[in-house]
């Protein structure tokens, strides 16, 4: 069975989450790690982990919300970091694609959450878009903190830096896109990857452009197995071992 290590299963995106879980189980996805992005979604994550055995959660303030989050949202987050089934801080990081004007505020918010990760010995789930240099520089200030580089799509050189720092790389539908070169990195980075869908976004080929769901992790898994000429059980063994290492959960 596979784990979707990064999805946003919020009520606003799906008519029935019960259906989403049912379909996913039928497609060999047994566990889900749902990431929060702001106060509203963090609250939803906390409810979801209580109601669904198979769901674990991450709490975080995404850089997209850097200008709208409240100081008390961070206090709320800290208060719930030790709740059962909260396994990481995320998704957090830097996004210079959409939010170029708030770089300094983003760095400050990112560091505040890395300090919490260090304080509570939790892994982090990192969002980094067009901000590789600053992301690496900031993460290097927190050598004890480890985690996942979510939706990794950089160069081999960058992959090797993250791997050396102890991070695993989250691979999603992007690897199946015809115009993506990410697949060419697979032979080198394979021992260090985890699988994710980033649902409802980044739907794999051939359903690109439609709403994503964790069941599609099978399309990503099939693509990787075919490209590397390995069995599904080999892929499962490596990725689940990485999930156990980072999140300390039974899979
Ligand atoms: Ni995400």
Coordinates of N, CA and C and ligand atoms in Angstrom, one line a residue:
X1 N 0.8 -1.2 0.0 CA 0.0 0.0 0.0 C 0.9 1.3 0.0
X2 N 0.4 2.3 -0.6 CA 1.1 3.6 -0.8 C 0.6 4.7 0.2
X3 N 1.4 5.7 0.4 CA 1.0 6.8 1.2 C 1.0 8.1 0.4
X4 N -0.1 8.8 0.5 CA -0.1 10.2 -0.2 C 0.5 11.1 0.9
X5 N 1.7 11.5 0.8 CA 2.4 12.3 1.8 C 2.0 13.8 1.8
X6 N 1.3 14.2 0.8 CA 0.9 15.6 0.7 C -0.4 15.9 -0.1
X7 N -1.4 16.2 0.6 CA -2.7 16.5 -0.1 C -3.5 17.5 0.7
X8 N -4.3 18.2 0.0 CA -5.2 19.2 0.7 C -6.6 18.8 0.6
X9 N -7.0 17.9 1.4 CA -8.4 17.3 1.3 C -9.3 18.2 2.1
X10 N -9.6 19.4 1.6 CA -10.5 20.3 2.3 C -11.9 20.2 1.7
X11 N -12.9 20.4 2.6 CA -14.3 20.2 2.1 C -14.7 21.0 0.9
X12 N -14.1 22.3 0.8 CA -14.5 23.1 -0.3 C -14.1 22.5 -1.7
X13 N -13.2 21.6 -1.7 CA -12.7 21.0 -3.0 C -13.5 19.8 -3.4
X14 N -14.1 19.1 -2.5 CA -14.7 17.7 -2.8 C -16.1 17.6 -2.3
X15 N -17.0 17.1 -3.2 CA -18.4 16.9 -2.8 C -18.5 15.9 -1.6
X16 N -17.7 14.8 -1.7 CA -17.7 13.8 -0.6 C -16.3 13.3 -0.3
X17 N -15.8 13.7 0.8 CA -14.5 13.1 1.2 C -14.5 11.6 1.5
X18 N -15.7 11.2 1.9 CA -15.9 9.7 2.2 C -15.6 9.0 0.9
X19 N -16.2 9.5 -0.2 CA -15.9 8.9 -1.5 C -14.4 8.9 -1.9
X20 N -13.8 10.0 -1.6 CA -12.4 10.2 -1.9 C -11.6 9.1 -1.2
X21 N -11.9 8.9 0.1 CA -11.1 7.9 0.9 C -11.4 6.5 0.3
X22 N -12.7 6.2 0.0 CA -13.1 4.9 -0.4 C -12.3 4.6 -1.8
X23 N -12.4 5.5 -2.7 CA -11.7 5.3 -4.0 C -10.2 5.1 -3.8
X24 N -9.7 5.9 -2.9 CA -8.2 5.8 -2.7 C -7.8 4.4 -2.1
X25 N -8.6 3.9 -1.2 CA -8.3 2.6 -0.6 C -8.3 1.6 -1.7
X26 N -9.3 1.7 -2.6 CA -9.4 0.7 -3.7 C -8.2 0.8 -4.6
X27 N -7.5 1.9 -4.6 CA -6.4 2.1 -5.5 C -5.1 2.1 -4.7
X28 N -5.1 1.3 -3.6 CA -3.8 1.0 -2.9 C -3.2 2.2 -2.1
X29 N -4.0 3.2 -1.8 CA -3.5 4.3 -1.0 C -4.1 4.1 0.4
X30 N -3.2 3.8 1.4 CA -3.7 3.4 2.7 C -3.7 4.6 3.7
X31 N -2.8 5.5 3.5 CA -2.6 6.6 4.5 C -2.5 7.9 3.7
X32 N -2.9 9.0 4.4 CA -2.9 10.3 3.8 C -2.3 11.3 4.8
X33 N -1.4 12.2 4.3 CA -1.0 13.2 5.2 C -1.5 14.5 4.6
X34 N -2.4 15.2 5.3 CA -3.1 16.3 4.8 C -2.4 17.6 5.4
X35 N -2.1 18.5 4.5 CA -1.3 19.7 4.9 C -2.2 20.9 5.0
X36 N -2.1 21.6 6.1 CA -2.8 22.9 6.2 C -2.0 24.1 5.6
X37 N -2.7 25.2 5.4 CA -2.0 26.3 4.7 C -2.3 27.6 5.5
X38 N -3.4 27.7 6.2 CA -3.8 28.9 6.9 C -4.7 28.5 8.1
X39 N -5.2 29.5 8.8 CA -6.0 29.1 10.0 C -7.2 28.2 9.7
X40 N -7.9 28.5 8.6 CA -9.1 27.7 8.3 C -8.8 26.3 8.0
X41 N -7.8 26.1 7.1 CA -7.4 24.7 6.7 C -6.7 24.0 7.9
X42 N -6.0 24.7 8.7 CA -5.4 24.0 9.9 C -6.4 23.5 10.8
X43 N -7.5 24.2 11.0 CA -8.6 23.8 11.8 C -9.3 22.5 11.2
X44 N -9.4 22.6 9.9 CA -10.0 21.4 9.1 C -9.1 20.2 9.3
X45 N -7.8 20.4 9.2 CA -6.8 19.2 9.4 C -7.0 18.6 10.8
X46 N -7.2 19.4 11.8 CA -7.4 18.9 13.2 C -8.6 18.1 13.3
X47 N -9.7 18.5 12.6 CA -11.0 17.7 12.6 C -10.8 16.4 11.9
X48 N -10.2 16.5 10.7 CA -10.0 15.3 9.9 C -9.2 14.2 10.5
X49 N -8.1 14.6 11.2 CA -7.3 13.6 11.8 C -8.0 12.9 13.0
X50 N -9.0 13.6 13.6 CA -9.8 13.0 14.7 C -10.8 12.0 14.1
X51 N -11.3 12.3 12.9 CA -12.5 11.5 12.4 C -12.0 10.4 11.5
X52 N -10.8 10.5 10.9 CA -10.4 9.5 9.9 C -9.1 8.8 10.4
X53 N -9.2 7.5 10.7 CA -8.1 6.7 11.2 C -6.9 6.9 10.3
X54 N -7.1 6.9 9.0 CA -6.0 6.8 8.0 C -5.4 8.2 7.7
X55 N -5.9 9.2 8.3 CA -5.4 10.6 8.0 C -4.4 11.1 9.1
X56 N -3.3 11.6 8.7 CA -2.4 12.3 9.6 C -2.3 13.8 9.1
X57 N -1.8 14.7 10.0 CA -1.9 16.1 9.6 C -0.6 16.8 9.8
X58 N -0.5 17.9 8.9 CA 0.6 18.9 9.1 C -0.1 20.2 9.3
X59 N 0.4 21.1 10.2 CA -0.1 22.4 10.4 C 0.9 23.4 10.0
X60 N 0.5 24.4 9.3 CA 1.5 25.5 8.9 C 0.8 26.7 8.3
X61 N 1.5 27.8 8.2 CA 1.1 28.9 7.4 C 1.9 29.0 6.1
X62 N 1.2 28.9 5.0 CA 1.8 28.9 3.7 C 2.2 30.3 3.3
X63 N 3.3 30.5 2.6 CA 3.8 31.9 2.2 C 2.7 32.7 1.5
X64 N 1.8 32.0 0.8 CA 0.7 32.7 0.2 C -0.1 33.6 1.1
X65 N -0.1 33.2 2.4 CA -0.9 33.9 3.4 C -0.1 34.8 4.3
X66 N 1.1 35.2 3.8 CA 2.0 35.9 4.6 C 1.4 37.3 5.0
X67 N 0.6 37.9 4.1 CA 0.1 39.2 4.4 C -1.2 39.2 5.1
X68 N -1.8 38.0 5.2 CA -3.2 38.0 5.8 C -3.3 37.2 7.1
X69 N -2.3 36.4 7.4 CA -2.4 35.7 8.7 C -2.3 36.6 9.9
X70 N -2.8 36.1 11.0 CA -2.8 36.9 12.2 C -1.8 36.2 13.2
X71 N -1.2 37.0 14.1 CA -0.3 36.5 15.1 C -0.9 35.4 15.9
X72 N -2.2 35.5 16.2 CA -2.8 34.4 17.0 C -2.9 33.1 16.2
X73 N -2.9 33.1 14.8 CA -2.9 31.9 14.1 C -1.7 31.1 14.4
X74 N -0.5 31.7 14.6 CA 0.7 31.0 14.9 C 0.6 30.5 16.3
X75 N 0.0 31.2 17.2 CA -0.2 30.7 18.6 C -1.1 29.5 18.6
X76 N -2.2 29.5 17.8 CA -3.1 28.4 17.6 C -2.3 27.1 17.1
X77 N -1.5 27.4 16.1 CA -0.7 26.3 15.5 C 0.2 25.7 16.6
X78 N 0.9 26.5 17.3 CA 1.8 26.0 18.3 C 1.1 25.2 19.4
X79 N -0.1 25.7 19.7 CA -0.9 25.0 20.8 C -1.2 23.6 20.3
X80 N -1.4 23.3 19.0 CA -1.9 22.0 18.5 C -0.8 21.1 18.0
X81 N 0.5 21.6 18.0 CA 1.6 20.8 17.4 C 1.8 19.5 18.0
X82 N 1.4 19.4 19.3 CA 1.6 18.1 20.0 C 0.3 17.2 20.1
X83 N -0.7 17.7 19.4 CA -1.9 16.9 19.3 C -1.6 15.5 18.6
X84 N -2.4 14.5 18.9 CA -2.0 13.2 18.3 C -2.3 13.2 16.8
X85 N -1.5 12.5 16.1 CA -1.6 12.5 14.6 C -1.2 13.8 13.9
X86 N -0.6 14.8 14.6 CA 0.0 15.9 13.9 C 1.5 15.5 13.8
X87 N 1.9 15.3 12.5 CA 3.2 14.7 12.3 C 4.3 15.7 11.7
X88 N 3.9 16.9 11.4 CA 4.9 17.8 10.8 C 4.3 19.3 10.8
X89 N 5.2 20.2 10.6 CA 4.9 21.6 10.3 C 4.9 21.8 8.8
X90 N 3.8 22.2 8.2 CA 3.7 22.4 6.8 C 2.3 22.7 6.3
X91 N 2.1 23.3 5.1 CA 3.3 23.5 4.3 C 3.7 25.0 4.5
X92 N 5.0 25.1 4.7 CA 5.7 26.4 4.9 C 6.8 26.6 3.9
X93 N 7.2 27.9 3.8 CA 8.3 28.1 2.9 C 8.3 29.5 2.2
X94 N 8.8 29.5 1.0 CA 8.9 30.7 0.3 C 8.4 30.6 -1.1
X95 N 7.6 31.6 -1.6 CA 7.1 31.6 -2.9 C 7.3 32.9 -3.6
X96 N 8.3 33.0 -4.5 CA 8.6 34.3 -5.1 C 7.9 34.4 -6.5
X97 N 7.2 33.4 -6.8 CA 6.5 33.4 -8.1 C 5.3 34.3 -8.1
X98 N 4.4 34.1 -7.1 CA 3.2 34.9 -6.9 C 3.4 36.1 -6.0
X99 N 4.4 36.0 -5.1 CA 4.5 37.0 -4.0 C 5.9 37.6 -3.9
X100 N 6.3 38.3 -5.0 CA 7.7 38.8 -5.0 C 7.9 40.0 -4.0
X101 N 6.8 40.7 -3.7 CA 6.9 41.9 -2.9 C 7.0 41.6 -1.4
X102 N 6.8 40.4 -1.0 CA 6.8 40.1 0.4 C 7.9 39.2 0.9
X103 N 9.0 39.3 0.1 CA 10.2 38.4 0.4 C 10.6 38.4 1.9
X104 N 10.8 39.6 2.4 CA 11.3 39.7 3.8 C 10.3 39.2 4.8
X105 N 9.0 39.5 4.6 CA 8.0 39.0 5.5 C 7.9 37.4 5.4
X106 N 8.0 36.9 4.2 CA 8.0 35.5 4.0 C 9.1 34.8 4.7
X107 N 10.3 35.3 4.6 CA 11.5 34.7 5.3 C 11.2 34.7 6.8
X108 N 10.7 35.8 7.3 CA 10.4 35.9 8.7 C 9.4 34.9 9.2
X109 N 8.3 34.7 8.5 CA 7.3 33.7 8.8 C 7.9 32.3 8.7
X110 N 8.7 32.1 7.7 CA 9.3 30.8 7.5 C 10.2 30.4 8.7
X111 N 11.0 31.4 9.1 CA 11.9 31.1 10.2 C 11.2 30.9 11.5
X112 N 10.1 31.7 11.7 CA 9.3 31.5 13.0 C 8.8 30.1 13.1
X113 N 8.4 29.5 11.9 CA 7.9 28.1 12.0 C 9.0 27.1 12.1
X114 N 10.2 27.4 11.5 CA 11.3 26.5 11.7 C 11.8 26.5 13.1
X115 N 11.7 27.6 13.8 CA 12.0 27.7 15.3 C 11.1 26.7 16.0
X116 N 9.8 26.7 15.6 CA 8.8 25.8 16.3 C 9.2 24.3 16.0
X117 N 9.6 24.1 14.8 CA 10.0 22.7 14.4 C 11.1 22.2 15.3
X118 N 12.1 23.1 15.5 CA 13.2 22.8 16.3 C 12.8 22.5 17.8
X119 N 11.9 23.5 18.2 CA 11.5 23.4 19.6 C 10.7 22.1 19.9
X120 N 9.9 21.7 19.0 CA 9.0 20.5 19.2 C 9.5 19.3 18.5
X121 N 10.7 19.3 18.0 CA 11.4 18.2 17.3 C 10.4 17.6 16.2
X122 N 9.9 18.5 15.4 CA 9.0 18.0 14.3 C 9.6 18.2 13.0
X123 N 9.3 17.3 12.0 CA 9.8 17.6 10.6 C 9.0 18.7 10.0
X124 N 9.5 19.2 8.9 CA 8.8 20.3 8.1 C 8.5 19.8 6.7
X125 N 7.5 20.4 6.1 CA 7.1 20.1 4.7 C 7.3 21.5 4.0
X126 N 8.2 21.5 3.1 CA 8.7 22.8 2.5 C 8.1 23.1 1.1
X127 N 7.5 24.3 1.0 CA 7.1 24.8 -0.3 C 8.1 25.8 -0.8
X128 N 8.8 25.6 -1.9 CA 9.8 26.5 -2.4 C 9.6 26.8 -3.9
X129 N 9.2 28.0 -4.2 CA 8.9 28.2 -5.7 C 9.7 29.5 -6.1
X130 N 10.6 29.3 -7.0 CA 11.5 30.4 -7.5 C 12.2 31.0 -6.3
X131 N 12.6 30.2 -5.4 CA 13.2 30.7 -4.2 C 14.3 29.8 -3.6
X132 N 14.9 29.0 -4.5 CA 15.8 27.9 -4.0 C 16.9 28.4 -3.2
X133 N 17.6 29.5 -3.6 CA 18.8 30.0 -2.9 C 18.4 30.4 -1.4
X134 N 17.4 31.2 -1.3 CA 17.0 31.6 0.0 C 16.5 30.4 0.9
X135 N 15.7 29.5 0.2 CA 15.2 28.3 1.0 C 16.4 27.6 1.6
X136 N 17.4 27.3 0.8 CA 18.6 26.5 1.3 C 19.3 27.3 2.4
X137 N 19.5 28.6 2.2 CA 20.2 29.4 3.2 C 19.5 29.4 4.5
X138 N 18.1 29.5 4.5 CA 17.4 29.5 5.7 C 17.4 28.1 6.4
X139 N 17.2 27.1 5.6 CA 17.2 25.7 6.2 C 18.5 25.4 6.8
X140 N 19.6 25.9 6.2 CA 21.0 25.7 6.8 C 21.1 26.2 8.1
X141 N 20.3 27.2 8.5 CA 20.4 27.8 9.8 C 19.8 26.9 10.9
X142 N 19.1 25.8 10.4 CA 18.4 24.9 11.3 C 18.8 23.5 11.0
X143 N 20.1 23.1 11.3 CA 20.6 21.8 10.9 C 19.9 20.7 11.5
X144 N 19.3 20.9 12.7 CA 18.6 19.8 13.4 C 17.3 19.4 12.7
X145 N 16.7 20.4 12.0 CA 15.4 20.2 11.4 C 15.5 19.4 10.1
X146 N 14.7 18.4 9.9 CA 14.6 17.6 8.6 C 13.2 17.6 8.1
X147 N 13.0 17.0 6.9 CA 11.7 16.9 6.4 C 11.6 16.6 4.9
X148 N 10.6 17.2 4.3 CA 10.3 16.9 2.9 C 10.4 18.2 2.1
X149 N 11.0 18.1 0.9 CA 10.9 19.2 -0.1 C 9.7 18.9 -0.9
X150 N 8.6 19.5 -0.6 CA 7.3 19.2 -1.3 C 7.4 19.6 -2.8
X151 N 6.8 18.8 -3.7 CA 6.8 19.1 -5.1 C 8.1 19.5 -5.7
X152 N 9.1 18.6 -5.4 CA 10.5 18.9 -5.8 C 10.5 18.9 -7.4
X153 N 11.1 19.9 -8.0 CA 11.2 19.9 -9.4 C 12.5 20.6 -9.9
X154 N 13.5 20.7 -9.0 CA 14.7 21.4 -9.4 C 15.7 20.6 -10.2
X155 N 17.0 21.1 -10.2 CA 18.0 20.4 -10.9 C 18.6 19.3 -10.0
X156 N 19.5 18.4 -10.6 CA 20.1 17.4 -9.9 C 21.1 18.0 -8.8
X157 N 21.7 19.1 -9.2 CA 22.6 19.8 -8.2 C 21.8 20.2 -6.9
X158 N 20.7 20.8 -7.2 CA 19.8 21.2 -6.0 C 19.3 20.0 -5.2
X159 N 18.9 19.0 -6.0 CA 18.5 17.8 -5.3 C 19.5 17.2 -4.4
X160 N 20.8 17.2 -4.9 CA 21.9 16.7 -4.0 C 22.2 17.5 -2.8
X161 N 22.0 18.8 -2.9 CA 22.1 19.7 -1.7 C 21.1 19.3 -0.7
X162 N 19.8 19.2 -1.1 CA 18.8 18.9 -0.1 C 19.0 17.5 0.5
X163 N 19.4 16.6 -0.3 CA 19.6 15.2 0.1 C 20.7 15.2 1.2
X164 N 21.8 15.9 0.9 CA 22.9 16.0 1.8 C 22.5 16.6 3.2
X165 N 21.5 17.5 3.1 CA 21.0 18.2 4.3 C 20.1 17.3 5.1
X166 N 19.7 16.1 4.5 CA 18.9 15.2 5.2 C 17.4 15.2 4.8
X167 N 17.1 16.0 3.7 CA 15.7 16.1 3.3 C 15.4 15.0 2.3
X168 N 14.1 14.6 2.3 CA 13.5 13.7 1.2 C 12.8 14.6 0.2
X169 N 12.6 14.1 -1.0 CA 12.0 14.9 -2.1 C 10.6 14.3 -2.4
X170 N 9.6 15.2 -2.3 CA 8.3 14.8 -2.6 C 8.0 14.9 -4.1
X171 N 7.7 13.7 -4.7 CA 7.5 13.6 -6.2 C 6.0 13.4 -6.4
X172 N 5.4 14.3 -7.3 CA 4.0 14.2 -7.7 C 3.8 14.1 -9.2
X173 N 2.5 14.4 -9.6 CA 2.1 14.3 -11.0 C 3.0 15.1 -12.0
X174 N 3.8 16.0 -11.5 CA 4.7 16.8 -12.4 C 5.6 15.8 -13.1
X175 N 6.0 14.8 -12.5 CA 7.0 13.8 -13.1 C 6.4 13.2 -14.3
X176 N 5.1 13.1 -14.4 CA 4.4 12.5 -15.6 C 4.2 13.5 -16.7
X177 N 4.4 14.8 -16.5 CA 4.1 15.8 -17.5 C 5.1 15.6 -18.7
X178 N 4.6 15.7 -19.9 CA 5.4 15.5 -21.1 C 6.6 16.6 -21.1
X179 N 6.3 17.8 -20.7 CA 7.3 18.9 -20.8 C 8.2 19.0 -19.6
X180 N 8.1 18.0 -18.7 CA 9.0 18.0 -17.4 C 10.2 17.2 -17.6
X181 N 11.3 17.7 -17.1 CA 12.6 16.9 -17.2 C 12.8 16.2 -15.9
X182 N 11.9 16.3 -14.9 CA 12.1 15.7 -13.6 C 12.4 14.2 -13.7
X183 N 11.8 13.5 -14.6 CA 11.9 12.0 -14.7 C 13.4 11.7 -14.9
X184 N 14.1 12.5 -15.6 CA 15.5 12.2 -15.9 C 16.4 12.2 -14.7
X185 N 15.9 12.8 -13.6 CA 16.6 12.8 -12.3 C 16.3 11.5 -11.5
X186 N 15.3 10.8 -11.9 CA 14.8 9.6 -11.1 C 15.9 8.6 -10.7
X187 N 16.7 8.2 -11.7 CA 17.7 7.2 -11.4 C 18.7 7.6 -10.2
X188 N 18.9 8.9 -10.1 CA 19.8 9.4 -9.1 C 19.1 9.7 -7.7
X189 N 17.9 10.2 -7.8 CA 17.2 10.6 -6.6 C 16.3 9.6 -6.0
X190 N 16.1 8.5 -6.7 CA 15.1 7.5 -6.3 C 15.2 7.0 -4.8
X191 N 16.3 6.8 -4.3 CA 16.4 6.3 -2.9 C 15.9 7.3 -1.9
X192 N 15.7 8.6 -2.3 CA 15.4 9.7 -1.4 C 14.0 10.3 -1.6
X193 N 13.1 9.6 -2.4 CA 11.8 10.2 -2.7 C 10.7 9.7 -1.8
X194 N 9.6 10.5 -1.7 CA 8.3 10.0 -1.2 C 7.3 10.5 -2.3
X195 N 6.1 9.8 -2.3 CA 5.1 10.1 -3.2 C 4.1 11.0 -2.6
X196 N 3.5 11.9 -3.5 CA 2.5 12.8 -3.0 C 1.6 13.1 -4.2
X197 N 0.4 13.6 -4.0 CA -0.4 14.1 -5.1 C -0.6 15.6 -5.2
X198 N -0.5 16.3 -4.0 CA -0.8 17.7 -3.9 C -2.3 18.0 -4.3
X199 N -3.1 16.9 -4.2 CA -4.5 17.1 -4.5 C -5.1 18.3 -3.8
X200 N -6.0 19.1 -4.4 CA -6.6 18.9 -5.7 C -5.8 19.4 -6.9
X201 N -4.5 19.8 -6.7 CA -3.7 20.3 -7.8 C -2.8 19.3 -8.5
X202 N -2.2 19.6 -9.6 CA -1.1 18.9 -10.2 C -1.5 17.4 -10.6
X203 N -2.7 17.3 -11.2 CA -3.2 16.0 -11.6 C -2.2 15.4 -12.7
X204 N -1.9 14.1 -12.5 CA -0.9 13.5 -13.4 C -1.5 13.2 -14.8
X205 N -0.6 13.1 -15.8 CA -1.0 12.7 -17.1 C -1.7 11.3 -17.0
X206 N -2.8 11.0 -17.7 CA -3.4 11.8 -18.8 C -4.6 12.6 -18.4
X207 N -4.7 12.9 -17.1 CA -5.9 13.6 -16.6 C -5.5 15.1 -16.2
X208 N -4.3 15.5 -16.6 CA -3.8 16.8 -16.3 C -4.9 17.9 -16.6
X209 N -5.1 18.8 -15.6 CA -6.1 19.9 -15.8 C -7.4 19.6 -15.1
X210 N -7.7 18.3 -14.7 CA -8.9 18.0 -14.0 C -8.5 18.0 -12.5
X211 N -9.5 17.9 -11.6 CA -9.3 17.9 -10.2 C -8.6 16.6 -9.7
X212 N -7.5 16.8 -8.9 CA -6.7 15.6 -8.5 C -7.3 15.0 -7.3
X213 N -7.0 13.7 -7.1 CA -7.4 13.0 -5.9 C -6.3 12.0 -5.5
X214 N -6.2 11.6 -4.2 CA -5.1 10.7 -3.8 C -5.1 9.4 -4.6
X215 N -6.2 9.0 -5.1 CA -6.2 7.7 -5.9 C -5.2 7.7 -7.0
X216 N -5.0 9.0 -7.6 CA -4.1 9.1 -8.7 C -2.6 8.9 -8.4
X217 N -2.3 8.6 -7.1 CA -0.9 8.3 -6.8 C -0.5 7.1 -7.5
X218 N -1.4 6.2 -7.9 CA -1.1 5.0 -8.6 C -0.6 5.3 -10.0
X219 N -1.1 6.4 -10.6 CA -0.6 6.8 -11.9 C 0.9 7.3 -11.8
X220 N 1.2 8.0 -10.7 CA 2.6 8.4 -10.5 C 3.5 7.2 -10.2
X221 N 3.0 6.3 -9.4 CA 3.8 5.1 -9.1 C 4.0 4.3 -10.3
X222 N 3.0 4.1 -11.1 CA 3.2 3.3 -12.4 C 4.2 3.9 -13.3
X223 N 4.1 5.3 -13.4 CA 5.0 6.0 -14.3 C 6.5 5.8 -13.8
X224 N 6.7 5.9 -12.5 CA 8.1 5.8 -12.0 C 8.6 4.4 -12.2
X225 N 7.7 3.4 -11.9 CA 8.1 2.0 -12.0 C 8.5 1.7 -13.5
X226 N 7.7 2.2 -14.4 CA 8.0 1.9 -15.8 C 9.3 2.6 -16.2
X227 N 9.5 3.9 -15.8 CA 10.6 4.6 -16.2 C 11.9 4.0 -15.7
X228 N 11.9 3.5 -14.4 CA 13.1 3.0 -13.8 C 13.2 1.4 -13.9
X229 N 12.1 0.9 -14.6 CA 12.1 -0.6 -14.7 C 12.2 -1.3 -13.4
X230 N 11.4 -0.9 -12.4 CA 11.4 -1.6 -11.1 C 10.0 -2.0 -10.8
X231 N 9.9 -2.9 -9.8 CA 8.5 -3.4 -9.4 C 7.8 -2.5 -8.5
X232 N 6.5 -2.6 -8.4 CA 5.7 -1.8 -7.5 C 6.2 -2.0 -6.1
X233 N 6.5 -3.3 -5.7 CA 6.9 -3.5 -4.4 C 8.3 -2.9 -4.0
X234 N 9.2 -2.7 -5.0 CA 10.4 -2.0 -4.7 C 10.1 -0.5 -4.5
X235 N 9.2 0.0 -5.3 CA 8.9 1.4 -5.1 C 8.3 1.7 -3.7
X236 N 7.4 0.7 -3.4 CA 6.6 0.8 -2.1 C 7.6 0.7 -0.9
X237 N 8.6 -0.2 -1.0 CA 9.6 -0.4 0.0 C 10.4 0.9 0.3
X238 N 10.9 1.5 -0.8 CA 11.7 2.6 -0.6 C 10.9 3.8 -0.1
X239 N 9.8 4.1 -0.7 CA 9.0 5.3 -0.4 C 8.4 5.2 1.1
X240 N 7.9 4.0 1.4 CA 7.4 3.8 2.7 C 8.4 3.9 3.8
X241 N 9.6 3.4 3.5 CA 10.7 3.5 4.5 C 11.1 5.0 4.7
X242 N 11.0 5.8 3.6 CA 11.3 7.2 3.8 C 10.2 7.9 4.6
X243 N 9.0 7.5 4.4 CA 7.8 8.1 5.1 C 8.0 7.8 6.6
X244 N 8.4 6.5 6.9 CA 8.6 6.1 8.4 C 9.8 7.0 9.0
X245 N 10.9 7.2 8.2 CA 12.0 7.9 8.7 C 11.6 9.4 9.0
X246 N 10.9 10.0 8.1 CA 10.6 11.4 8.3 C 9.5 11.6 9.3
X247 N 8.4 10.9 9.1 CA 7.2 11.2 9.9 C 7.0 10.4 11.2
X248 N 7.8 9.3 11.3 CA 7.7 8.4 12.4 C 6.3 7.8 12.6
X249 N 5.7 7.4 11.5 CA 4.4 6.7 11.6 C 4.5 5.3 11.0
X250 N 3.6 4.5 11.4 CA 3.6 3.1 10.9 C 2.9 3.0 9.5
X251 N 3.7 2.6 8.5 CA 3.1 2.4 7.2 C 3.6 1.1 6.6
Ligands
LIG1 NI1 0.5 21.7 -1.3

